[in-house]
XYZ file of C-alpha atoms in Angstrom:
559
model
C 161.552 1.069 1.801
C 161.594 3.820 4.335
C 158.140 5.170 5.486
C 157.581 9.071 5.293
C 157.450 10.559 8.623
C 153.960 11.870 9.332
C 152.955 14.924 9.612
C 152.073 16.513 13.091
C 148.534 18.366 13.076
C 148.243 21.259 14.901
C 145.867 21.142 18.399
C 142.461 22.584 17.423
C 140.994 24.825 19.800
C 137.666 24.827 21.065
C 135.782 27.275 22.693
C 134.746 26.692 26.213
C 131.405 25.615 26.370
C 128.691 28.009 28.117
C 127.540 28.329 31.488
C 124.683 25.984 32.013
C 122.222 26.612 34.681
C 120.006 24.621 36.517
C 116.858 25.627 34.688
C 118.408 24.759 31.206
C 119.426 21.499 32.370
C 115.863 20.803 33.902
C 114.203 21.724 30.419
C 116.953 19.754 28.621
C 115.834 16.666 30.665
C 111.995 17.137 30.428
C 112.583 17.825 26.586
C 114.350 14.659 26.788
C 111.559 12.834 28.555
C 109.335 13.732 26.593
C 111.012 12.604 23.450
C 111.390 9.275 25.028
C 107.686 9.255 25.731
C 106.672 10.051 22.006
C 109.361 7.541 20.857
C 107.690 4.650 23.276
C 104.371 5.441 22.407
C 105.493 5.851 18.713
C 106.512 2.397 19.315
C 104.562 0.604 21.044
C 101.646 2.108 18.277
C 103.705 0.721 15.331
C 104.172 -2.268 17.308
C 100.198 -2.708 17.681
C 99.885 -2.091 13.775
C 102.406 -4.383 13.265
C 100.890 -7.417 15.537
C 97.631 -6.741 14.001
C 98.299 -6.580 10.363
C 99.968 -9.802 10.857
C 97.495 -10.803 12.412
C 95.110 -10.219 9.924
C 97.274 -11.049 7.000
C 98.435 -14.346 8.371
C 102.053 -13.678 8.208
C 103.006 -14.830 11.750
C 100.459 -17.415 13.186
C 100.154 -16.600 16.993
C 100.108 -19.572 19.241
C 96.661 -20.964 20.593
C 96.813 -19.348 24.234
C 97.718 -16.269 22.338
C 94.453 -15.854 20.095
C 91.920 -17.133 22.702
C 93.195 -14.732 24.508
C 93.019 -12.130 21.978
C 89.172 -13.127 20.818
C 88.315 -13.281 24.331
C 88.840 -9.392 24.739
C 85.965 -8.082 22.370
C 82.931 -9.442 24.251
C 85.058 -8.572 27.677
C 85.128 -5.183 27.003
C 81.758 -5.181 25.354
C 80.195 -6.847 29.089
C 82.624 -4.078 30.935
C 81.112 -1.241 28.939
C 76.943 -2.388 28.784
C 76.770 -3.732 32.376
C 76.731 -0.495 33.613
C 74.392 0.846 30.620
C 72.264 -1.770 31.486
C 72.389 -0.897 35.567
C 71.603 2.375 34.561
C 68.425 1.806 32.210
C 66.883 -0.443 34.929
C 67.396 2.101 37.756
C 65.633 5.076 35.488
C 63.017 2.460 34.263
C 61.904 1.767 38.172
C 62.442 5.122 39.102
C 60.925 7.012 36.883
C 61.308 10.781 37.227
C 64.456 12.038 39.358
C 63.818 13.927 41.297
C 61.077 12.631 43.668
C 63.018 12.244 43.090
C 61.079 13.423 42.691
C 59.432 12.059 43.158
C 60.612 12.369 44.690
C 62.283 12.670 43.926
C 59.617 10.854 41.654
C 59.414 10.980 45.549
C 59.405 11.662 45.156
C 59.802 10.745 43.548
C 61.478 13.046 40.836
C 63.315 14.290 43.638
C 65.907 11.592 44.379
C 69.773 12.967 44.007
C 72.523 13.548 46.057
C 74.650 17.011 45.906
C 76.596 18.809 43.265
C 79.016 20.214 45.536
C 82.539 19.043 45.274
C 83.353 16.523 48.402
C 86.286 16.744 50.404
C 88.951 14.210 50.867
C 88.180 13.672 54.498
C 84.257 13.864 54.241
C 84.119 11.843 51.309
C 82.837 8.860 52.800
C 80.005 10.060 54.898
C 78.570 12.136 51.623
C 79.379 15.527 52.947
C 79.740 18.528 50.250
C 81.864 21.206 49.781
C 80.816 24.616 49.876
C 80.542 26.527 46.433
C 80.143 30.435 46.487
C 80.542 30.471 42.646
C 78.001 29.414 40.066
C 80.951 29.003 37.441
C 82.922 26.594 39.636
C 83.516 23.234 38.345
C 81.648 20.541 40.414
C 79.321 17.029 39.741
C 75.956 17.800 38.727
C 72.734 16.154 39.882
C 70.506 14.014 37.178
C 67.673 13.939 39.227
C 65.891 11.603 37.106
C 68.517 9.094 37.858
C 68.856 10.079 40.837
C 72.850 10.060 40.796
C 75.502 12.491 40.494
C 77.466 13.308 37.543
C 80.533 15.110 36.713
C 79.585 18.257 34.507
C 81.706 19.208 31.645
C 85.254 20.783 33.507
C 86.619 23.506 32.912
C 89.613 24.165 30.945
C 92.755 23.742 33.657
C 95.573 21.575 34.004
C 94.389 19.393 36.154
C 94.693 15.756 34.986
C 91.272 13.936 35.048
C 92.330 11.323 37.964
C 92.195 14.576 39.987
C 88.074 14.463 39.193
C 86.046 14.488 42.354
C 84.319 11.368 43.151
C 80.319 10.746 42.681
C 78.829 11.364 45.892
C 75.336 10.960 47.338
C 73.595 12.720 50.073
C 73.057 9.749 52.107
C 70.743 11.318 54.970
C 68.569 12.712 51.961
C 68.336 8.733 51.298
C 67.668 7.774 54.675
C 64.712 10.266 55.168
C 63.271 9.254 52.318
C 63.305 5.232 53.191
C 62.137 6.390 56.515
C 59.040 7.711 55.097
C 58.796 4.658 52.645
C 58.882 2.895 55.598
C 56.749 4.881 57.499
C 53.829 5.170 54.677
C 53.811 1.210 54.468
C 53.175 0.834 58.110
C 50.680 3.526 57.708
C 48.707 1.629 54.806
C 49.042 -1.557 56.797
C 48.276 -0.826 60.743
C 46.275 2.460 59.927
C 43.128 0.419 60.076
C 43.462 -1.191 63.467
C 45.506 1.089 65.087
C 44.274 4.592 65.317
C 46.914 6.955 65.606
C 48.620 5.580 62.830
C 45.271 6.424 60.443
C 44.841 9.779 59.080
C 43.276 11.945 61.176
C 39.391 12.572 60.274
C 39.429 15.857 60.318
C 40.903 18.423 62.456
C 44.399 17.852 63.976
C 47.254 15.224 63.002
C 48.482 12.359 63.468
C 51.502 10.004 62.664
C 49.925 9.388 58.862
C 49.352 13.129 58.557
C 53.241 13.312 58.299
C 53.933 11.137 55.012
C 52.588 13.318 52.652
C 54.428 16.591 53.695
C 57.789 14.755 54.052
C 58.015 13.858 50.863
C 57.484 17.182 49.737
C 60.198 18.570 51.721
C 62.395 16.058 50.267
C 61.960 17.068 46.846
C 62.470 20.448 47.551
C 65.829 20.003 49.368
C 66.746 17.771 46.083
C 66.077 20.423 43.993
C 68.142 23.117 45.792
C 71.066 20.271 44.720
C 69.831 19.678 41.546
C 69.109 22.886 39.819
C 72.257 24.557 41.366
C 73.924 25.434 38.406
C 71.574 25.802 35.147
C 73.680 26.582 31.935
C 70.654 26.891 30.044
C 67.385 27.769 31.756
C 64.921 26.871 28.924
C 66.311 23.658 28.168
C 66.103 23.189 32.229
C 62.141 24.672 32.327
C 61.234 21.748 29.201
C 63.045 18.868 31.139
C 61.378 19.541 34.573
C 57.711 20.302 32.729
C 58.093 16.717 31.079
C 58.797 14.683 34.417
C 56.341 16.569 36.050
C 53.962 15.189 33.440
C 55.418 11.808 33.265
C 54.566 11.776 37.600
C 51.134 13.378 37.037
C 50.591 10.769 34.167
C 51.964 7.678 36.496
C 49.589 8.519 39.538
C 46.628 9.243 36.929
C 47.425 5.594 36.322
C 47.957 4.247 39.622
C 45.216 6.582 41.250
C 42.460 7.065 39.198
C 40.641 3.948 39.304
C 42.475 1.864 36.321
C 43.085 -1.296 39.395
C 39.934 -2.210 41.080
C 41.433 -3.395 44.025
C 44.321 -6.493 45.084
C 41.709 -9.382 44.713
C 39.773 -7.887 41.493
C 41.264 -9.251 38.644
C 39.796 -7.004 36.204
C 41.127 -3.593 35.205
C 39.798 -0.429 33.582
C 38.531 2.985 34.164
C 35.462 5.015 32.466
C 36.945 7.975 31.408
C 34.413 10.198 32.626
C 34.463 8.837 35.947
C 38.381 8.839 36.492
C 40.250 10.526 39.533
C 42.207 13.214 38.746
C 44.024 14.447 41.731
C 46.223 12.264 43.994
C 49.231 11.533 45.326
C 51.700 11.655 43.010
C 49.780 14.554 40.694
C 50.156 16.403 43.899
C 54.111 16.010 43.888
C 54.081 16.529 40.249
C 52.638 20.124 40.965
C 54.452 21.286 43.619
C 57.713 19.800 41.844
C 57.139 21.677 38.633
C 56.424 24.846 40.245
C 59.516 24.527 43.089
C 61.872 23.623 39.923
C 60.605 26.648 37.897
C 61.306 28.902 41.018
C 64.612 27.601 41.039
C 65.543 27.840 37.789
C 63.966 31.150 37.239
C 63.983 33.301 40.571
C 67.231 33.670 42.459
C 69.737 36.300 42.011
C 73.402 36.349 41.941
C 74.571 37.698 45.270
C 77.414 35.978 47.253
C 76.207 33.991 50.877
C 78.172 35.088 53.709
C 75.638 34.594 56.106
C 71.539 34.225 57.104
C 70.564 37.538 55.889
C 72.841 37.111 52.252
C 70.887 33.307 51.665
C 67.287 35.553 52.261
C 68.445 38.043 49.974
C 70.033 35.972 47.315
C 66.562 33.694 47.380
C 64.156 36.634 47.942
C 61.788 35.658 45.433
C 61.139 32.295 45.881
C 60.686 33.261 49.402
C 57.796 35.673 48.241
C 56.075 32.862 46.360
C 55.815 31.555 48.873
C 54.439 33.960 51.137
C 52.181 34.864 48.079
C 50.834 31.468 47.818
C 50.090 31.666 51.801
C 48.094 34.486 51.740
C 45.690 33.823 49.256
C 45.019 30.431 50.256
C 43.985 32.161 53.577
C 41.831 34.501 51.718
C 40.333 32.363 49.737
C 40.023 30.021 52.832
C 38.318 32.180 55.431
C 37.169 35.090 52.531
C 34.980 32.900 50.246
C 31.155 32.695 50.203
C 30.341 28.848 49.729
C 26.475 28.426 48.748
C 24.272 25.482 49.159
C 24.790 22.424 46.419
C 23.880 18.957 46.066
C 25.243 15.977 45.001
C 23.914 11.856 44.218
C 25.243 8.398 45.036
C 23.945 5.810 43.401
C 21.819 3.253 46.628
C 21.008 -0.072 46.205
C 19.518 -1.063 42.826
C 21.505 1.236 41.269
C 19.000 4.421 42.358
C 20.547 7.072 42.652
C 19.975 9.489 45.789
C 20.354 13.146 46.118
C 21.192 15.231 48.974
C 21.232 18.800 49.198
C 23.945 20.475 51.937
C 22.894 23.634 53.295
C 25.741 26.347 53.704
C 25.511 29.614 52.645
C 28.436 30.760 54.698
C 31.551 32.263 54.060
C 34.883 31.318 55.779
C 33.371 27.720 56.919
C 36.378 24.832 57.765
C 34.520 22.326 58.047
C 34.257 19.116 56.368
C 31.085 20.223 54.263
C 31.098 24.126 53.424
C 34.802 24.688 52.873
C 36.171 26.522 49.653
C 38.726 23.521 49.041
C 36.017 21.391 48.282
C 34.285 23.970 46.549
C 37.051 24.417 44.040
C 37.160 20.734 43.155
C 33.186 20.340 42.676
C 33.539 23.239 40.099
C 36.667 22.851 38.434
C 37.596 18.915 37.931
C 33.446 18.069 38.884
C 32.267 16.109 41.779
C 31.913 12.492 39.554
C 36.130 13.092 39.511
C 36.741 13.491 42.995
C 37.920 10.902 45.464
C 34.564 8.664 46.568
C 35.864 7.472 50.201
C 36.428 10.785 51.718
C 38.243 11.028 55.128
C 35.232 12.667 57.360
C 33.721 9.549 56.954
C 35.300 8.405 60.075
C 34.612 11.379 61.652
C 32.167 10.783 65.029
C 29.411 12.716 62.875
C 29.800 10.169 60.343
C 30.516 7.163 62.004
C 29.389 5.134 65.088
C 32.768 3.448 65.149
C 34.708 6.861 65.062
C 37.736 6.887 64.299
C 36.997 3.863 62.027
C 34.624 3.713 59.612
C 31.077 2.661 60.447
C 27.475 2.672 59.787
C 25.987 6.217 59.450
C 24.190 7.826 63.147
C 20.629 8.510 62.432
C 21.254 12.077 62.758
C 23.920 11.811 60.145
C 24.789 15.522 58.254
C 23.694 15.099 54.678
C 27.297 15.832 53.321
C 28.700 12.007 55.466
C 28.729 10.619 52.497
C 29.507 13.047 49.610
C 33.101 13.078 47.523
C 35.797 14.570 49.233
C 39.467 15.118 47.496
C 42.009 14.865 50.191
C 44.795 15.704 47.580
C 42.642 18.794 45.710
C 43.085 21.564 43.833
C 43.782 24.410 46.115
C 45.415 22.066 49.028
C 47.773 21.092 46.622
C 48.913 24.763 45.523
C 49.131 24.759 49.608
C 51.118 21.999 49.296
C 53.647 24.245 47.033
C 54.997 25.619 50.420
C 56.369 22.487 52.141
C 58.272 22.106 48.984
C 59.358 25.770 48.750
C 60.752 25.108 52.161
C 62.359 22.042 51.828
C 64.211 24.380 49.055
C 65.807 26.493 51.296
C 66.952 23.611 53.635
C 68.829 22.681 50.151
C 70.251 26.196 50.033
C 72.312 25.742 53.299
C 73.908 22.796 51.986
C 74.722 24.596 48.979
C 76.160 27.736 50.875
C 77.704 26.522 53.846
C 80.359 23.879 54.631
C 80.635 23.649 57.879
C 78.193 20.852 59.924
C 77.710 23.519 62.691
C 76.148 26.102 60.690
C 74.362 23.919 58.769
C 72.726 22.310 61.544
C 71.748 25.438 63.589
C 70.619 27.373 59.771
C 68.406 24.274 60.383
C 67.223 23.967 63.603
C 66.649 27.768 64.346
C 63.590 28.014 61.450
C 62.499 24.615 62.342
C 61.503 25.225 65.970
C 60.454 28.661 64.623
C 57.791 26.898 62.614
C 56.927 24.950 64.876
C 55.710 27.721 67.479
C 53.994 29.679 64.857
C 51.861 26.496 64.319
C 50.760 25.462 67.520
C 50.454 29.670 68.128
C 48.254 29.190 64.759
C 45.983 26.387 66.038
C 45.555 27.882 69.176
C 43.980 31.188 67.684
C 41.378 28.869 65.517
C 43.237 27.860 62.339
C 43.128 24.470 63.168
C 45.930 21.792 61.385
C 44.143 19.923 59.258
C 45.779 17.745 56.195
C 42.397 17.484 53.922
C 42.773 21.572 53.957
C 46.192 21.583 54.182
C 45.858 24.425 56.467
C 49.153 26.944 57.224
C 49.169 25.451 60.534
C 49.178 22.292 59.322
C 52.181 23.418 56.431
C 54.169 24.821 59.494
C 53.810 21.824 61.779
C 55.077 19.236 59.310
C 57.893 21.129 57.565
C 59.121 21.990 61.154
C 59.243 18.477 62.238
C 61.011 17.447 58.662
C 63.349 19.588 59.155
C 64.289 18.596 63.179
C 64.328 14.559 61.882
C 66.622 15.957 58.681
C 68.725 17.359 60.887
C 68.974 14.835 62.860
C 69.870 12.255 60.236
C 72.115 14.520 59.273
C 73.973 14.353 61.795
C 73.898 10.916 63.287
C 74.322 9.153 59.148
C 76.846 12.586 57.142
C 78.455 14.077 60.384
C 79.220 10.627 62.725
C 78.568 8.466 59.692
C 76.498 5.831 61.162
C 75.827 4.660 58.238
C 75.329 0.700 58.837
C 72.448 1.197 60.861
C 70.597 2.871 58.198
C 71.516 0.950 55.282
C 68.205 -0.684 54.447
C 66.795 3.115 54.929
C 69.050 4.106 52.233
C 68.236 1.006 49.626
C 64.503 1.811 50.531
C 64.926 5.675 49.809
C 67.153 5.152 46.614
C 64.172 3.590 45.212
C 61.268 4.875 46.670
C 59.568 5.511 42.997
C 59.261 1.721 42.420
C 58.567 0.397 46.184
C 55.618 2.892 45.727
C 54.434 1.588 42.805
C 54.429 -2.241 43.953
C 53.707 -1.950 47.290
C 51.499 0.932 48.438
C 49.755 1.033 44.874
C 49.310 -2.876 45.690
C 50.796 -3.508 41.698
C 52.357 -6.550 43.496
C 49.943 -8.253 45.278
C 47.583 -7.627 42.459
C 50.276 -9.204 40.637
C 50.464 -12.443 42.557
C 46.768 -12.789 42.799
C 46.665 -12.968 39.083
C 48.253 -16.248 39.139
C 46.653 -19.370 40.016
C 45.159 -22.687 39.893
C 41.881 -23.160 38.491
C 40.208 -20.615 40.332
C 41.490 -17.782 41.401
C 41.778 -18.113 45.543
C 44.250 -20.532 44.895
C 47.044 -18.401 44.179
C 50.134 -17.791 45.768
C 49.586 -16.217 48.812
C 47.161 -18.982 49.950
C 49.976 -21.434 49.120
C 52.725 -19.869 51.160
C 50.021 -19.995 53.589
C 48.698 -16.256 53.827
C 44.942 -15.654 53.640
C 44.394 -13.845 50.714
């Protein structure tokens, strides 16, 4: 049987394909990546179903390694996630209000923070920020409460999120602030042997004298970084009244008689007898008021220069200068008459003595208008009972210590004094005003050279206007808090900022100052145990059948 030939089909012709550039083929292939990518993950998802379903339906039994591995990952990943919750909670229990971070922080307390700049790449280890002319531009924010940075909600660009700036600190912010944790300790703890290292009685200053205005200035500069951006400013205004009370609330605690001393082991306070004023009520004011100034009064003008960062913060540069001048008038303008006031003497008698004044202007220890203020606003049974003049040489036979009274003793020796009153703490506003501008030239300026000499210029320039001050008659005194005083110790806070500034952010000697920086990271709570004396109070309260055998005597300290 013969086959039939086949039949021959006729060539089909195609048309020539089209000219295909280089940008069509580089979409083709990114299409085609991208595909891939949505298959794989596609994949590897229905893959993940898969495993588990069968897991959970018992269709495949994984091997043993397999599912200890598997049940191992739940409280893994639970640890990895609540470890740092947990870090986190304790920090902001101890520390209280940000701050000081304060204080200040809350040194401050409520003051504590770093800066919300963006770092660079090559200052990123020694904590240096960048500068940011734009209140819109994406950056880490400060919680000063926790006295950390963190990143604020970005912006919408293509960046991917690995390109997030890291969390920095401001470590010579740190650094000060352990300093004068360190510095108030050896105060507390030498200032009774030694002199210059006690406050100063009255008129003029001494290393103690110091403690009280640098934390102040410290807050303020962690403000500047802290309140640098705020989104919404009555949301900011009700967070920065409630740590202010939380700090005023802590030292009312702490400071108004609730301890009765480190080897009392009784607590308690009468109510109508309390302290009001102190320490950390004093940061809590000037904090509050700072924070309000920066939320509220600054303007919107772009920093080029000196003259743009005075315009820009005008206002809270006239609060300041506000707040100056009628302390002065108030100061040297008010008439103080004669009053009287009673101590209970032995046999619980009570004595009265009557201070003449009847002068207007008076600084001294017993006709000024500070302690004026106090006596009628918060009442003399509130103010602090150990007052500083004590130890003054017409006070004391053992001046500068304290000692019996001379025979020709003034009658006010022995009357309540506030060192931390009303009016010298709306003085003390100022430090803290000016530690806020100190923050503005970090905000506004990159470079270490102009930030150093925006610092050093106003520094030395408050420092001759004090001594120039003192030498005309307005003597520096720290009970007054007079301007000379203000002007003295924000001068010197801002040469030794400076300075740490540039020895620990700009030649990042940072090793040497590492127990500085634990010590100013958590100022709040080495306040609380140690110069509150919660700690030794603490130990005391356990012992062995009666209470001088306790710890210390055990360890062999003399309690």
């Amino acid at each position: 049987m013969t086959r039939a030939p086949a039949t021959q089909r006729a060539p089909v012709q195609l048309p020539p394909p089209p000219p295909i550039s280089r940008r069509s083929i580089t979409r083709k292939t990114i299409g085609t990546h991208e595909r891939a990518g949505d298959t794989r993950e596609r994949g590897g998802e229905e893959r993940r179903k898969a495993s588990g379903w069968q897991l959970l339906s018992g269709e495949r039994a994984p091997s043993v390694p397999h599912l200890v591995t598997r049940l191992l990952r739940l409280p893994l990943a639970a640890a990895v996630v609540l470890l740092p919750v947990c870090s986190a909670v304790g920090k902001l229990s101890w520390r209280g209000d940000r701050s000081m971070g304060a204080v200040a922080n809350a040194g401050a307390f409520h003051g504590r923070c770093g800066g919300r700049q963006r770092a660079s790449s090559s200052a990123a280890g020694m904590g240096v920020y960048e500068l940011v002319r734009s209140e819109d531009a994406a950056g880490p924010a400060v919680d000063l409460e926790a006295g950390r940075c963190r990143l604020s909600p970005p912006a919408a660009t293509t960046a991917s999120p690995a390109a997030a700036p890291p969390r920095q600190r401001l470590v010579s912010l740190d650094v000060f602030r352990g300093i004068t944790v360190l510095l108030m300790i050896i105060v507390d703890d030498a200032g009774s042997f030694i002199p210059a290292m006690n406050h100063s009685p009255w008129d003029g200053v001494t290393i103690a004298d110091f403690v009280m205005p640098f934390f102040l200035f410290i807050v303020g500069v962690a403000l500047a970084l802290a309140y640098k951006r705020v989104p919404d400013k009555l949301e900011a205004t009700g967070k920065a009244t409630l740590r202010a009370l939380k700090l005023f609330c802590v030292g009312l605690v702490l400071q108004g008689g609730f301890f009765h001393g480190v080897r009392s082991l009784t607590f308690g306070v009468d109510v109508t007898q309390i302290r009001l004023m102190g320490i950390l009520q004093r940061i809590a004011i000037a904090y509050l008021v700072t924070a309000l100034c920066q939320i509220w009064l600054k303007g919107d003008d772009e920093v080029e220069s000196g003259l743009d960062l005075i315009k820009r913060y005008r206002y809270q540069l006239l609060v300041g200068f506000l707040i100056s001048i009628t302390y002065m008038a108030l100061l040297y303008g008010t008439y103080v008459p004669d009053w009287e006031y009673q101590i209970s003497g032995p046999g619980s008698m009570e004595k009265t003595f009557s201070v003449t004044c009847g002068v207007r202007g008076d600084s001294g220890p017993g006709c000024n208008v500070v302690g004026m203020i106090d006596r009628k606003i918060l009442g003399i049974q509130h103010l602090y009972g150990r007052p500083v003049y004590a130890r003054s040489q017409q006070c004391s036979i053992n001046s500068p210590q304290n000692g019996p009274l001379p025979p020709d003793a003034p009658s006010w020796c022995q009357a309540p004094f506030d060192p931390e009153g009303l009016l010298s703490s709306v003085m003390a506003i100022v430090t803290c005003l000016i530690g806020l501008q100190f923050g503005h030239v970090i905000v506004h300026f990159q470079k270490h050279k102009e930030r150093i000499m925006r610092w050093l210029v106003p520094s030395f320039g408050m420092l001759v206007l004090a001594f120039a001050l003192d030498l005309f008659g307005m003597r520096m005194n720290k009970p007054l808090y007079t301007l000379s005083y203000t002007l003295v110790t924000a001068g010197v806070a801002g040469l030794l900022f400076a300075g740490i500034y540039t020895l620990v952010d700009l030649y990042g000697y940072r090793r040497p100052t590492i127990a500085m920086e634990w010590m100013g990271m958590h100022a709040l709570m080495i306040f609380v145990l140690i110069a509150c004396n919660v700690l030794p109070m603490f130990i005391h309260g356990f012992y062995w059948g009666d209470p001088s055998n306790n710890l210390l005597k055990f360890i062999g300290i003399k309690a």
